[in-house]
Amino acid sequence: MLPVLAFEGLTKSYGETVALRDVSFDVPGGQIFGLLGPNGAGKSTLIRILMDIIRPDAGAVRVFGEPRRRAHLDRLGYLPEERGLYKKLKVGEVMTYFGALKGLSRAEARRRALAWLERLELGHTVNWKIERLSKGMGQKVQIASVLMTDPELCVLDEPTTGLDPINVRLVLDLLGERRARGLSTILSTHHMNEVEAICDRVALIDRGRLMVYGAVDEVRRRYSLPEVRVGARGSLPVVPQVASAERETNGTWKLLLADGVAADAALAALIGAGAAIERFEPVLAPIEDIFLRVVREGQA
Ligand code: ADP
């Protein structure tokens, strides 16, 4: 996949505070990309540079394979972290206005607004004033206002924060549908389970530096110990390829492999020693553990 977005050597300071230090990475097209990092890491600064709200001190952004231009904004969607809608306007009017801003005719914007409200189980609120919506409802209206124009690249800053699990699932499903249609999404989130559930690729930023970058499975493998989870009938034989074994509560075993032993060699040794294996899989480090390790230790 060609990158839909490339950050090239971005550096930005606010006075004494260095918010980004020489940050470079690509976002491939047609994926859901997780942008991770602790508070104050520099994520919003990066997003604001992409959206042309602020200028970097050095570096460049390429969008859709071209140096970033204002005209690209029509093809970008953005849900900022600060939420806010015009309180006295009606839901349908606000959404129609956002659609028209992105170049839809008013009739088409209205049609899409109604369809998206239905999809988000908010069809009955179309003539409500914004102020009547609960916080979560308002958030869904704002998400729908961004997604309804089908932007080729969409940046969502913590879209699920404050939503209940049913609505979190609904929003993640919408992002999955975007991916199925070849559209690209950048998801800034503090919910690591969402990253494991839906992201193809991640970048972890800390103190203005890119610390971790890669496909989610590949990153998880990179930070994992040489461990495998094994389900077996009966007991497990002792073999030199396994350094230690720990029985887990559900009856499986977690095995730490001996130095330099590949998983398939350990499996062959166990079977050779008479084990009746029913399940055998690598134990991948959770993204949350990787996040904590990298941020606490300050090194990737
Ligand atoms: P994140 O979005 O990851 O929480 P930010 O990009 O908002 O991080 O902030 C990165 C750093 O830059 C922080 O130290 C923050 O205090 C600082 N910062 C952000 N915006 C401004 C600003 N307008 N003026 C001064 N410092 C800022």
Coordinates of C-alpha atoms and ligand atoms in Angstrom, one line a residue:
M1 CA 0.0 0.0 0.0
L2 CA 1.3 3.5 -0.9
P3 CA 1.5 5.8 2.1
V4 CA -1.5 8.1 2.4
L5 CA 0.5 10.3 4.8
A6 CA 4.2 10.8 5.5
F7 CA 5.7 12.8 8.3
E8 CA 9.3 13.8 7.5
G9 CA 11.5 15.1 10.2
L10 CA 8.9 17.1 12.1
T11 CA 10.3 19.3 14.9
K12 CA 8.2 21.7 16.9
S13 CA 8.8 23.7 20.1
Y14 CA 6.6 26.0 22.1
G15 CA 9.1 28.3 23.7
E16 CA 11.3 26.1 25.9
T17 CA 9.0 23.0 25.5
V18 CA 10.1 20.7 22.7
A19 CA 6.9 19.0 21.6
L20 CA 8.2 17.0 18.6
R21 CA 11.8 16.0 17.9
D22 CA 12.6 14.9 14.4
V23 CA 9.6 12.7 14.0
S24 CA 9.3 10.7 10.7
F25 CA 6.9 7.9 9.8
D26 CA 4.5 6.8 7.1
V27 CA 0.8 5.9 7.3
P28 CA -0.1 3.3 4.7
G29 CA -3.4 3.8 2.8
G30 CA -6.5 1.8 3.6
Q31 CA -5.6 1.0 7.2
I32 CA -6.6 1.9 10.7
F33 CA -3.5 3.5 12.2
G34 CA -3.2 3.8 16.0
L35 CA -1.4 6.9 17.3
L36 CA -0.4 6.2 20.9
G37 CA 1.4 8.1 23.6
P38 CA 1.0 9.4 27.2
N39 CA -0.5 12.8 27.8
G40 CA 1.8 15.5 26.6
A41 CA 3.7 13.2 24.2
G42 CA 3.1 15.4 21.2
K43 CA 0.2 13.6 19.5
S44 CA -2.0 16.7 19.2
T45 CA 0.9 18.8 18.0
L46 CA 1.5 16.2 15.2
I47 CA -2.2 16.2 14.3
R48 CA -2.4 20.0 14.4
I49 CA 0.5 20.2 12.0
L50 CA -1.2 17.7 9.7
M51 CA -4.4 19.7 9.7
D52 CA -2.5 22.9 9.0
I53 CA -3.6 24.5 12.3
I54 CA 0.1 25.1 13.3
R55 CA 3.4 25.1 11.4
P56 CA 6.4 22.9 12.3
D57 CA 9.8 24.5 13.0
A58 CA 11.3 22.0 10.6
G59 CA 10.2 19.0 8.6
A60 CA 7.4 18.4 6.1
V61 CA 4.2 16.5 5.7
R62 CA 3.2 14.6 2.5
V63 CA -0.5 13.8 2.0
F64 CA -1.8 11.5 -0.8
G65 CA 1.8 11.4 -2.1
E66 CA 2.1 15.2 -2.5
P67 CA 3.6 18.0 -0.4
R68 CA 0.7 19.0 1.9
R69 CA -1.5 21.8 0.5
R70 CA -4.6 23.6 1.9
A71 CA -6.6 22.0 -0.9
H72 CA -6.0 18.6 0.7
L73 CA -8.2 19.6 3.7
D74 CA -11.3 18.8 1.6
R75 CA -10.2 15.2 1.6
L76 CA -9.3 15.0 5.3
G77 CA -11.7 14.5 8.2
Y78 CA -10.8 15.6 11.7
L79 CA -12.5 15.0 15.0
P80 CA -10.6 17.2 17.5
E81 CA -10.1 16.3 21.1
E82 CA -12.0 19.4 22.3
R83 CA -15.6 18.7 21.5
G84 CA -18.1 21.4 20.7
L85 CA -21.2 21.9 18.7
Y86 CA -23.5 24.9 18.3
K87 CA -25.9 24.3 21.2
K88 CA -28.9 26.2 19.9
L89 CA -28.9 24.6 16.5
K90 CA -30.8 21.4 15.6
V91 CA -28.9 18.1 15.2
G92 CA -29.9 17.7 11.5
E93 CA -29.0 21.4 10.7
V94 CA -25.5 21.0 12.3
M95 CA -24.7 17.9 10.4
T96 CA -26.0 19.3 7.1
Y97 CA -23.8 22.4 7.7
F98 CA -20.7 20.2 8.2
G99 CA -21.5 18.2 5.1
A100 CA -21.9 21.3 3.0
L101 CA -18.6 22.6 4.4
K102 CA -16.9 19.6 2.8
G103 CA -18.6 20.2 -0.6
L104 CA -21.8 18.2 -0.4
S105 CA -25.0 19.8 -1.8
R106 CA -27.4 20.6 1.0
A107 CA -29.8 18.0 -0.1
E108 CA -27.1 15.3 -0.2
A109 CA -25.7 16.4 3.2
R110 CA -29.2 16.3 4.7
R111 CA -29.8 12.8 3.2
R112 CA -26.5 11.5 4.6
A113 CA -27.1 13.1 8.0
L114 CA -30.4 11.3 8.4
A115 CA -28.8 8.0 7.3
W116 CA -25.9 8.4 9.7
L117 CA -28.2 9.3 12.6
E118 CA -30.2 6.2 12.0
R119 CA -27.0 4.1 11.9
L120 CA -25.9 5.6 15.2
E121 CA -29.4 4.9 16.7
L122 CA -30.0 8.7 16.9
G123 CA -32.6 9.0 14.2
H124 CA -35.2 10.4 16.6
T125 CA -32.9 13.3 17.5
V126 CA -32.8 14.9 14.1
N127 CA -34.9 17.9 15.2
W128 CA -33.6 18.1 18.7
K129 CA -31.5 21.1 19.7
I130 CA -27.9 20.1 20.4
E131 CA -28.2 21.2 24.0
R132 CA -30.8 18.4 24.6
L133 CA -28.3 15.6 23.7
S134 CA -26.5 13.7 26.4
K135 CA -22.7 13.9 26.3
G136 CA -22.3 10.6 24.6
M137 CA -25.1 11.4 22.1
G138 CA -23.3 14.7 21.3
Q139 CA -20.1 12.8 20.8
K140 CA -21.7 10.4 18.3
V141 CA -23.3 13.3 16.4
Q142 CA -19.8 14.8 16.1
I143 CA -18.3 11.6 14.9
A144 CA -21.1 11.1 12.4
S145 CA -20.5 14.7 11.2
V146 CA -16.9 13.8 10.3
L147 CA -17.5 10.4 8.9
M148 CA -20.6 11.2 6.8
T149 CA -18.5 12.9 4.0
D150 CA -16.4 9.7 3.7
P151 CA -13.0 11.5 4.0
E152 CA -10.2 9.6 2.3
L153 CA -8.1 10.1 5.5
C154 CA -9.7 10.7 8.8
V155 CA -8.1 11.7 12.1
L156 CA -10.0 10.9 15.2
D157 CA -8.6 12.2 18.5
E158 CA -9.9 9.9 21.2
P159 CA -13.3 9.3 19.6
T160 CA -14.5 6.6 22.1
T161 CA -13.5 8.3 25.4
G162 CA -16.6 8.5 27.6
L163 CA -18.8 6.2 25.4
D164 CA -20.4 3.0 26.9
P165 CA -19.2 -0.4 25.6
I166 CA -22.1 -0.7 23.1
N167 CA -21.3 2.7 21.5
V168 CA -17.6 2.0 21.5
R169 CA -18.3 -1.2 19.5
L170 CA -20.6 0.8 17.2
V171 CA -17.9 3.4 16.5
L172 CA -15.2 0.8 16.0
D173 CA -17.4 -1.1 13.6
L174 CA -17.8 2.1 11.6
L175 CA -14.0 2.4 11.4
G176 CA -13.8 -1.2 10.2
E177 CA -16.3 -0.4 7.5
R178 CA -14.2 2.5 6.3
R179 CA -11.2 0.2 6.1
A180 CA -13.3 -2.3 4.0
R181 CA -14.0 0.5 1.6
G182 CA -10.3 1.4 1.3
L183 CA -10.5 4.6 3.4
S184 CA -7.7 5.4 5.9
T185 CA -8.2 6.3 9.5
I186 CA -5.8 7.6 12.2
L187 CA -7.1 6.7 15.7
S188 CA -5.5 8.5 18.6
T189 CA -6.5 6.5 21.7
H190 CA -5.6 5.6 25.2
H191 CA -7.6 2.3 25.0
M192 CA -5.1 -0.4 24.2
N193 CA -7.8 -3.0 23.8
E194 CA -9.1 -1.0 20.8
V195 CA -5.7 -0.9 19.3
E196 CA -5.4 -4.7 19.5
A197 CA -8.9 -5.2 18.3
I198 CA -8.9 -2.9 15.3
C199 CA -5.6 -1.2 14.4
D200 CA -3.3 -2.5 11.6
R201 CA -0.3 -0.5 12.5
V202 CA 0.8 1.8 15.4
A203 CA 3.1 4.6 16.2
L204 CA 4.0 5.3 19.9
I205 CA 5.3 8.8 20.7
D206 CA 6.8 9.8 24.0
R207 CA 8.3 13.1 24.9
G208 CA 8.2 14.2 21.3
R209 CA 10.1 11.2 19.9
L210 CA 8.8 8.3 17.8
M211 CA 9.5 5.3 20.1
V212 CA 7.8 2.4 18.5
Y213 CA 6.4 2.0 14.9
G214 CA 5.1 -1.0 13.0
A215 CA 2.4 -3.5 12.3
V216 CA 0.5 -4.4 15.5
D217 CA 1.4 -8.1 15.4
E218 CA 5.0 -7.4 14.4
V219 CA 5.4 -4.9 17.3
R220 CA 3.8 -7.4 19.7
R221 CA 6.1 -10.1 18.6
R222 CA 9.2 -7.8 18.8
Y223 CA 8.4 -7.1 22.5
S224 CA 7.4 -10.6 23.5
L225 CA 9.5 -13.1 25.5
P226 CA 10.2 -16.5 23.8
E227 CA 7.0 -17.9 25.4
V228 CA 4.3 -20.3 24.1
R229 CA 0.9 -21.2 25.5
V230 CA 0.3 -25.0 25.3
G231 CA -2.9 -27.0 25.8
A232 CA -2.2 -30.7 26.3
R233 CA -4.1 -33.8 27.5
G234 CA -2.3 -35.2 30.6
S235 CA 1.0 -33.9 31.8
L236 CA 3.8 -32.3 29.9
P237 CA 7.1 -34.1 29.6
V238 CA 10.3 -32.3 30.6
V239 CA 12.5 -31.5 27.6
P240 CA 15.7 -29.4 27.4
Q241 CA 14.1 -27.0 24.8
V242 CA 11.8 -25.6 27.6
A243 CA 13.5 -23.5 30.3
S244 CA 10.4 -23.3 32.6
A245 CA 6.7 -24.2 32.6
E246 CA 3.9 -22.5 34.5
R247 CA 0.4 -23.9 34.9
E248 CA -2.3 -21.4 34.2
T249 CA -5.7 -21.2 35.9
N250 CA -7.6 -22.5 32.9
G251 CA -5.4 -25.6 32.6
T252 CA -3.1 -24.5 29.8
W253 CA 0.7 -24.1 30.3
K254 CA 2.9 -21.1 29.7
L255 CA 6.3 -22.3 28.6
L256 CA 9.5 -20.2 28.5
L257 CA 11.7 -21.6 25.8
A258 CA 15.4 -22.2 26.4
D259 CA 17.8 -19.7 24.8
G260 CA 17.9 -19.8 21.0
V261 CA 15.2 -22.5 20.7
A262 CA 12.5 -21.8 18.1
A263 CA 8.9 -22.6 18.8
D264 CA 8.6 -25.3 16.2
A265 CA 11.7 -27.1 17.7
A266 CA 10.2 -27.0 21.1
L267 CA 6.9 -28.4 19.7
A268 CA 8.7 -31.2 18.0
A269 CA 10.6 -32.1 21.1
L270 CA 7.4 -32.1 23.3
I271 CA 5.6 -34.4 20.8
G272 CA 8.7 -36.6 20.5
A273 CA 8.6 -37.0 24.3
G274 CA 5.0 -38.2 24.1
A275 CA 3.0 -35.0 24.8
A276 CA -0.6 -35.0 23.6
I277 CA -0.7 -31.4 22.3
E278 CA -4.1 -29.8 21.6
R279 CA -3.1 -26.2 21.3
F280 CA 0.3 -24.4 20.8
E281 CA 0.7 -20.7 20.1
P282 CA 3.1 -17.9 20.8
V283 CA 2.3 -15.6 23.8
L284 CA 2.3 -12.1 22.4
A285 CA 3.0 -9.1 24.7
P286 CA -0.1 -7.0 25.2
I287 CA 0.2 -3.5 23.6
E288 CA -0.5 -2.1 27.1
D289 CA 2.6 -3.8 28.5
I290 CA 4.7 -2.5 25.6
F291 CA 3.3 1.0 26.1
L292 CA 4.1 1.0 29.9
R293 CA 7.6 -0.5 29.3
V294 CA 8.6 2.0 26.7
V295 CA 7.2 5.0 28.4
R296 CA 8.6 4.1 31.9
E297 CA 12.0 3.0 30.6
G298 CA 12.2 5.9 28.1
Q299 CA 13.6 3.6 25.4
A300 CA 12.3 1.4 22.7
Ligands
ADP1 P1 -0.5 15.1 23.5 O1 -1.5 15.4 22.5 O2 0.3 13.9 23.2 O3 -1.1 15.1 24.9 P2 0.6 17.8 23.0 O4 1.0 17.8 21.5 O5 -0.7 18.4 23.3 O6 0.6 16.3 23.5 O7 1.7 18.5 23.8 C1 3.1 18.2 23.7 C2 3.9 19.2 24.6 O8 3.7 20.5 24.1 C3 3.4 19.2 26.0 O9 4.5 19.4 26.9 C4 2.5 20.4 26.1 O10 2.5 21.0 27.4 C5 3.2 21.3 25.1 N1 2.2 22.2 24.4 C6 1.2 21.8 23.6 N2 0.5 22.9 23.1 C7 1.1 24.0 23.6 C8 0.9 25.4 23.5 N3 0.0 25.9 22.7 N4 1.8 26.2 24.1 C9 2.8 25.7 24.9 N5 3.0 24.4 25.1 C10 2.2 23.6 24.4

